[in-house]
PDB file of C-alpha atoms in Angstrom:
ATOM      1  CA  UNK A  92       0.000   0.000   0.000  1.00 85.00           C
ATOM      2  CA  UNK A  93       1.355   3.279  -1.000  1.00 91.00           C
ATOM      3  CA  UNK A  94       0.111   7.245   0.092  1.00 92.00           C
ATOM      4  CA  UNK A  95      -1.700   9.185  -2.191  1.00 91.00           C
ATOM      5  CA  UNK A  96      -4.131  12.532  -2.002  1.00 92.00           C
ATOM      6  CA  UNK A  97      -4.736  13.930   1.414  1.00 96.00           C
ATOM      7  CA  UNK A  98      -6.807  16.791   0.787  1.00 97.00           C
ATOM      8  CA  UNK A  99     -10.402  18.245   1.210  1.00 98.00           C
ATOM      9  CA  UNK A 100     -13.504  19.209  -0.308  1.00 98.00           C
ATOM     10  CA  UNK A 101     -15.757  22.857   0.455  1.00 97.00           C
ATOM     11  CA  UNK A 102     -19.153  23.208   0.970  1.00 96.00           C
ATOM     12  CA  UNK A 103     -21.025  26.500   1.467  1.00 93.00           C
ATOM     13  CA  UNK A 104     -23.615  27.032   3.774  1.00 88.00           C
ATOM     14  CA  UNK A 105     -26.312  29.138   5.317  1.00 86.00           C
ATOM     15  CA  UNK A 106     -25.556  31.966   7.683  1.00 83.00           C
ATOM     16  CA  UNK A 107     -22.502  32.276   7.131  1.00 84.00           C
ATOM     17  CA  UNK A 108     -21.304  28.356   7.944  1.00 87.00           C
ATOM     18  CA  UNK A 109     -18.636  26.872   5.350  1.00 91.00           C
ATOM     19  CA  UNK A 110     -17.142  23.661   5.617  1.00 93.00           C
ATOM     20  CA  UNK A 111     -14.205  21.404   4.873  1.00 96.00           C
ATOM     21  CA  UNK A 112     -14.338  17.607   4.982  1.00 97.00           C
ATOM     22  CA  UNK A 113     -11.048  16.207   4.820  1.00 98.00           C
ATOM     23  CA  UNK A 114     -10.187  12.742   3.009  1.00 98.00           C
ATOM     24  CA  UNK A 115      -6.674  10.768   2.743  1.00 98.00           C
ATOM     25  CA  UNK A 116      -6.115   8.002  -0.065  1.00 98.00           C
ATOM     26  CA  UNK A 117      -3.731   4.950   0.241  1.00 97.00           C
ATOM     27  CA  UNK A 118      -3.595   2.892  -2.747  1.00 96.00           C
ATOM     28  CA  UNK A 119      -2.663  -0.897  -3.930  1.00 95.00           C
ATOM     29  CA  UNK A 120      -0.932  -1.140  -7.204  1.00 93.00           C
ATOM     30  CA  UNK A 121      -1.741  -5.095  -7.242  1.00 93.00           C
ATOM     31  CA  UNK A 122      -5.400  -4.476  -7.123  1.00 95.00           C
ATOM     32  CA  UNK A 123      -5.867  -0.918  -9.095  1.00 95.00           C
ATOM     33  CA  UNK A 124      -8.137   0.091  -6.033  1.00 97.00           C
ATOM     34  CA  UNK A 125      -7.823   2.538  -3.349  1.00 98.00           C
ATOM     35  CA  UNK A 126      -8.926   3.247   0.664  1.00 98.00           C
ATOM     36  CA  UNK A 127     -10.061   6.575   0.677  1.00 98.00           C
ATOM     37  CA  UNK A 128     -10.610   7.323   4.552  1.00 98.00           C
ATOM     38  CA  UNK A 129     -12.472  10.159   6.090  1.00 98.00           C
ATOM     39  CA  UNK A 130      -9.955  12.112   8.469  1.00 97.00           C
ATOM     40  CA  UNK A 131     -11.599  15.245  10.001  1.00 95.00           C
ATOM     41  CA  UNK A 132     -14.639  18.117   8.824  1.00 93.00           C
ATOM     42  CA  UNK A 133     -13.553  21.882   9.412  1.00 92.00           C
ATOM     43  CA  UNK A 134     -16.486  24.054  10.588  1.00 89.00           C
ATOM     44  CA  UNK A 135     -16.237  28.031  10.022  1.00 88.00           C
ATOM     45  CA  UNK A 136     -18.534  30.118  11.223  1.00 83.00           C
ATOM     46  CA  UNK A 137     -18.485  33.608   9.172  1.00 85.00           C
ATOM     47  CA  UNK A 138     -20.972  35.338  11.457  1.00 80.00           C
ATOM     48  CA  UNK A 139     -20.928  33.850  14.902  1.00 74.00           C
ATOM     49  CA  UNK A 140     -18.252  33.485  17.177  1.00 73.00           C
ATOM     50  CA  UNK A 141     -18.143  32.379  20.829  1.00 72.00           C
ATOM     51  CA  UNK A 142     -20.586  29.286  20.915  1.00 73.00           C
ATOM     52  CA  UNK A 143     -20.441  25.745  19.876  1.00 77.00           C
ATOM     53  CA  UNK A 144     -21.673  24.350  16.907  1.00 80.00           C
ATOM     54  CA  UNK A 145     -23.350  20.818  16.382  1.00 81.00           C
ATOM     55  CA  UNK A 146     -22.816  19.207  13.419  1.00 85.00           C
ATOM     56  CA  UNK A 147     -25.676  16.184  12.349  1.00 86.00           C
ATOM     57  CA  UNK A 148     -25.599  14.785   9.023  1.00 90.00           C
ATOM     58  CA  UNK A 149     -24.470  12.085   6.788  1.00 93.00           C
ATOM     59  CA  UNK A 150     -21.510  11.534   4.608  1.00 96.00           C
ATOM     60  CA  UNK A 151     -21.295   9.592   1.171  1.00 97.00           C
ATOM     61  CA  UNK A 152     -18.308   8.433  -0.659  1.00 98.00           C
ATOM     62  CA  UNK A 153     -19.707   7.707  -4.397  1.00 98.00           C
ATOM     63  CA  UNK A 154     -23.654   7.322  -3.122  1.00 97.00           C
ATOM     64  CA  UNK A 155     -22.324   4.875   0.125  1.00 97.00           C
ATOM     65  CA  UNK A 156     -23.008   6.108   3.371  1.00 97.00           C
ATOM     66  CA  UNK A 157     -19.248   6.161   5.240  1.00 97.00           C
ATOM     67  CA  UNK A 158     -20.263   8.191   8.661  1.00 95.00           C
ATOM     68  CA  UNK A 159     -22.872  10.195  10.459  1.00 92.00           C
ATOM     69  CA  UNK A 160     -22.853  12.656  12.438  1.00 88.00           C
ATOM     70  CA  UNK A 161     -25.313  13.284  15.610  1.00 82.00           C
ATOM     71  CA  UNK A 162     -26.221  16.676  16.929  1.00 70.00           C
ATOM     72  CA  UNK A 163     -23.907  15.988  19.666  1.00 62.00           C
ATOM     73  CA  UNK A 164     -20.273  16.534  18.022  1.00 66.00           C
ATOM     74  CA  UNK A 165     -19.255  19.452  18.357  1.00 73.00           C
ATOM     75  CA  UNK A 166     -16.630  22.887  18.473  1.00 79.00           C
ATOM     76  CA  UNK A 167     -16.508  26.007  19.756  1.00 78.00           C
ATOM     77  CA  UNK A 168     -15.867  28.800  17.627  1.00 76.00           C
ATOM     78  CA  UNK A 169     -13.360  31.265  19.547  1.00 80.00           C
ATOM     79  CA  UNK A 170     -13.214  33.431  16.887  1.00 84.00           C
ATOM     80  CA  UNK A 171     -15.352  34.398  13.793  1.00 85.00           C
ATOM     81  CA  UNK A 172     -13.885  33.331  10.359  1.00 87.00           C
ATOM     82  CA  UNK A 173     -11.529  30.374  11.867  1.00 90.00           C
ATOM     83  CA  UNK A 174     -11.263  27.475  10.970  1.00 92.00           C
ATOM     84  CA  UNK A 175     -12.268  24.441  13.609  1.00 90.00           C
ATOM     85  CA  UNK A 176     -12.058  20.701  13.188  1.00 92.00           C
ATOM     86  CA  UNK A 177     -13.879  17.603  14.490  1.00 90.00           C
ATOM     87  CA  UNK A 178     -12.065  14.017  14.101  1.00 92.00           C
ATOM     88  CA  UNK A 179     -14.107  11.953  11.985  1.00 93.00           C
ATOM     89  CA  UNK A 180     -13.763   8.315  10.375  1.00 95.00           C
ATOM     90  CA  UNK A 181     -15.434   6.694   7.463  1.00 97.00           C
ATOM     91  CA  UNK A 182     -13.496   4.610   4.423  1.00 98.00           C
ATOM     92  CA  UNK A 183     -14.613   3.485   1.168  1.00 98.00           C
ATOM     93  CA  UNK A 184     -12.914   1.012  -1.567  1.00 98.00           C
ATOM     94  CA  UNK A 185     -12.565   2.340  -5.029  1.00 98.00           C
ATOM     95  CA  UNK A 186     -11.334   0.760  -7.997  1.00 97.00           C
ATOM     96  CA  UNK A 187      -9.292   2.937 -10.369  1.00 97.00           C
ATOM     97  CA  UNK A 188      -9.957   2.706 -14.061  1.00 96.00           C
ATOM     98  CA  UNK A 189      -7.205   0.843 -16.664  1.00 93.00           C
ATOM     99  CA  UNK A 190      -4.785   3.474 -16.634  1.00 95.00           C
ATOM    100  CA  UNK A 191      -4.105   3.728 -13.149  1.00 95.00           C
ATOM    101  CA  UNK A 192      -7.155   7.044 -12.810  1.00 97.00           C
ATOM    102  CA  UNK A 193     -10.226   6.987 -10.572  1.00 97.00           C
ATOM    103  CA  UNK A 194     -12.088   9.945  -8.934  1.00 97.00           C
ATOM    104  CA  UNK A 195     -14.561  10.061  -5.817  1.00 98.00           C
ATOM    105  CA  UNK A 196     -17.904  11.758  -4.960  1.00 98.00           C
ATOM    106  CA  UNK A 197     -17.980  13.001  -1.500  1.00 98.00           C
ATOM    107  CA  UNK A 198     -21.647  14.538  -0.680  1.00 97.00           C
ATOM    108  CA  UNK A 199     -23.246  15.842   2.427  1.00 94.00           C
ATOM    109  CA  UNK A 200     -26.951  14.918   3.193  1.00 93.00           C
ATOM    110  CA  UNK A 201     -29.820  15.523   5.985  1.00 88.00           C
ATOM    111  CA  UNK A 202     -29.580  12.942   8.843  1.00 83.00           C
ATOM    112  CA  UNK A 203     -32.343  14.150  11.594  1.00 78.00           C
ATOM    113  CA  UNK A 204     -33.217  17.551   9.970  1.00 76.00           C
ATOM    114  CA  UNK A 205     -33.738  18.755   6.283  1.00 74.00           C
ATOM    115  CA  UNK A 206     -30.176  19.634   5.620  1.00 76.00           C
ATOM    116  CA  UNK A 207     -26.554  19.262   6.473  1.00 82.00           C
ATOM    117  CA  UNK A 208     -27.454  20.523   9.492  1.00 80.00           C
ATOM    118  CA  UNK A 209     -25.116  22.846  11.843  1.00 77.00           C
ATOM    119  CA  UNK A 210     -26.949  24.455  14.928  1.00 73.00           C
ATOM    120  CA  UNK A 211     -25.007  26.627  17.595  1.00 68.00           C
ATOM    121  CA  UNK A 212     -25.599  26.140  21.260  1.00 65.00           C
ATOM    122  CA  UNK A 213     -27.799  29.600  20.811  1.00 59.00           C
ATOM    123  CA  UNK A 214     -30.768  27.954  18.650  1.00 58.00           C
ATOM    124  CA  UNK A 215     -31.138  30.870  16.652  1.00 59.00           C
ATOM    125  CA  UNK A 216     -27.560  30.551  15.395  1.00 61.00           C
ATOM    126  CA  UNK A 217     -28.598  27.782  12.986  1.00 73.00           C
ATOM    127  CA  UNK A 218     -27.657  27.068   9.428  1.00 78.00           C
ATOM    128  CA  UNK A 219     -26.572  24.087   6.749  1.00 82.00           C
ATOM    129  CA  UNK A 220     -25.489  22.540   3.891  1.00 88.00           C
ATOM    130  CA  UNK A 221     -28.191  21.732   1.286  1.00 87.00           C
ATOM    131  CA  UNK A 222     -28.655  17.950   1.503  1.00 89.00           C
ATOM    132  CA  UNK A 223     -26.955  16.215  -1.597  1.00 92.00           C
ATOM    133  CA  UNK A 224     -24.601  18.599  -2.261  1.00 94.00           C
ATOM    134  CA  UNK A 225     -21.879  16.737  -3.884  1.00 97.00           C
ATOM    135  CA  UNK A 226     -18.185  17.140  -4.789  1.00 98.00           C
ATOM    136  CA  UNK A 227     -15.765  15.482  -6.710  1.00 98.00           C
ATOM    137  CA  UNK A 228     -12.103  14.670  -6.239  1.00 97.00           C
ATOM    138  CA  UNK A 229      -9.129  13.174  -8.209  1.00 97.00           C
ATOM    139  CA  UNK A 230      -7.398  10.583  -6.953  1.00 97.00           C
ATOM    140  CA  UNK A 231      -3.771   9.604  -7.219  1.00 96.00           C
ATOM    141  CA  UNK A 232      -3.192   7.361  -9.992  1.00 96.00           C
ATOM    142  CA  UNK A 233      -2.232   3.742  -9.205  1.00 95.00           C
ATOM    143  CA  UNK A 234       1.321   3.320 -11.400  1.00 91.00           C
ATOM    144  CA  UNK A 235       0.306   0.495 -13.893  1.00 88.00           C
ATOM    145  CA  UNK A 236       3.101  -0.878 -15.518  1.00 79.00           C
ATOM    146  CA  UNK A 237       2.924  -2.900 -18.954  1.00 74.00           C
ATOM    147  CA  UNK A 238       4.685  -5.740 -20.396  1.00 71.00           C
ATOM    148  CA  UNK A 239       6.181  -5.455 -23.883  1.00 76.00           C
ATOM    149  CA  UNK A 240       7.657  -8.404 -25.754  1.00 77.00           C
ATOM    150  CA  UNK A 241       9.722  -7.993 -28.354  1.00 75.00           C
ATOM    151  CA  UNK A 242       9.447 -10.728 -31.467  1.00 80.00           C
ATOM    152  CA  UNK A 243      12.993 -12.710 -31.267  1.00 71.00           C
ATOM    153  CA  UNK A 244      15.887 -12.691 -33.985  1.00 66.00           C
ATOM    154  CA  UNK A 245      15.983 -16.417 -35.883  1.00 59.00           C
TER     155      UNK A 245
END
């Protein structure tokens, strides 16, 4: 098994909530597939600042369901417009096309509530993602290596 990718993908919510969930890809050359695991989602909060906000949703890698969230996981936002980060863990197997390519789907969808939902500890402070939001990612290709035999001299 080899590294690949570690990177993320953006979503942009209501009142003022963005956020960042964060993948990392090992691959196999002997199978032309790839683990890509779920490592953490970043929360901002562009309006509020000084509360906690609850995350509750669910997480697909290429339409399967890798991890929910409840409403209790949490962070509190010390300061408007940073960046905060919950651990998270999910994994999915994907097989990589011929030539060593393959790309992922990573979407966000309503779990208890009719969105993405993220909710500060002040109720009013409430926003989301629109559920089934979805975006994609390259992968790093698998090296595939190929055989040529040259006809011999008689």
């Amino acid at each position: 098994m080899a590294q690949g990718v570690s990177s993320y993908v953006s979503f942009s919510g209501s009142n003022g909530y963005n956020v960042r969930i964060y993948y990392s890809q090992t691959y196999n050359e002997s199978t032309l597939s790839s683990i890509v695991s779920l490592t953490k989602i970043g929360i901002q909060s562009t309006s509020f600042s000084g509360s906690s906000t609850y995350v509750d949703g669910i997480i697909k890698i290429n339409g399967v369901e890798v991890c929910t969230l409840w409403n209790n996981q949490g962070v509190t936002h010390t300061n408007k417009n940073d960046w905060y980060y919950i651990t998270i863990s999910g994994s999915a197997n994907i097989t990589h096309k011929g030539d060593g390519s393959a790309s992922i789907n990573i979407s966000v969808h309503s779990n208890q509530f009719s969105n993405f939902y993220l909710r500060s500890n002040n109720s009013s402070r409430h926003g989301g993602v629109a559920s089934g939001q979805t975006r994609s990612a390259t992968l790093t290709p698998v090296p595939v290596f190929t055989l040529t035999l040259s006809p011999g001299v008689g």
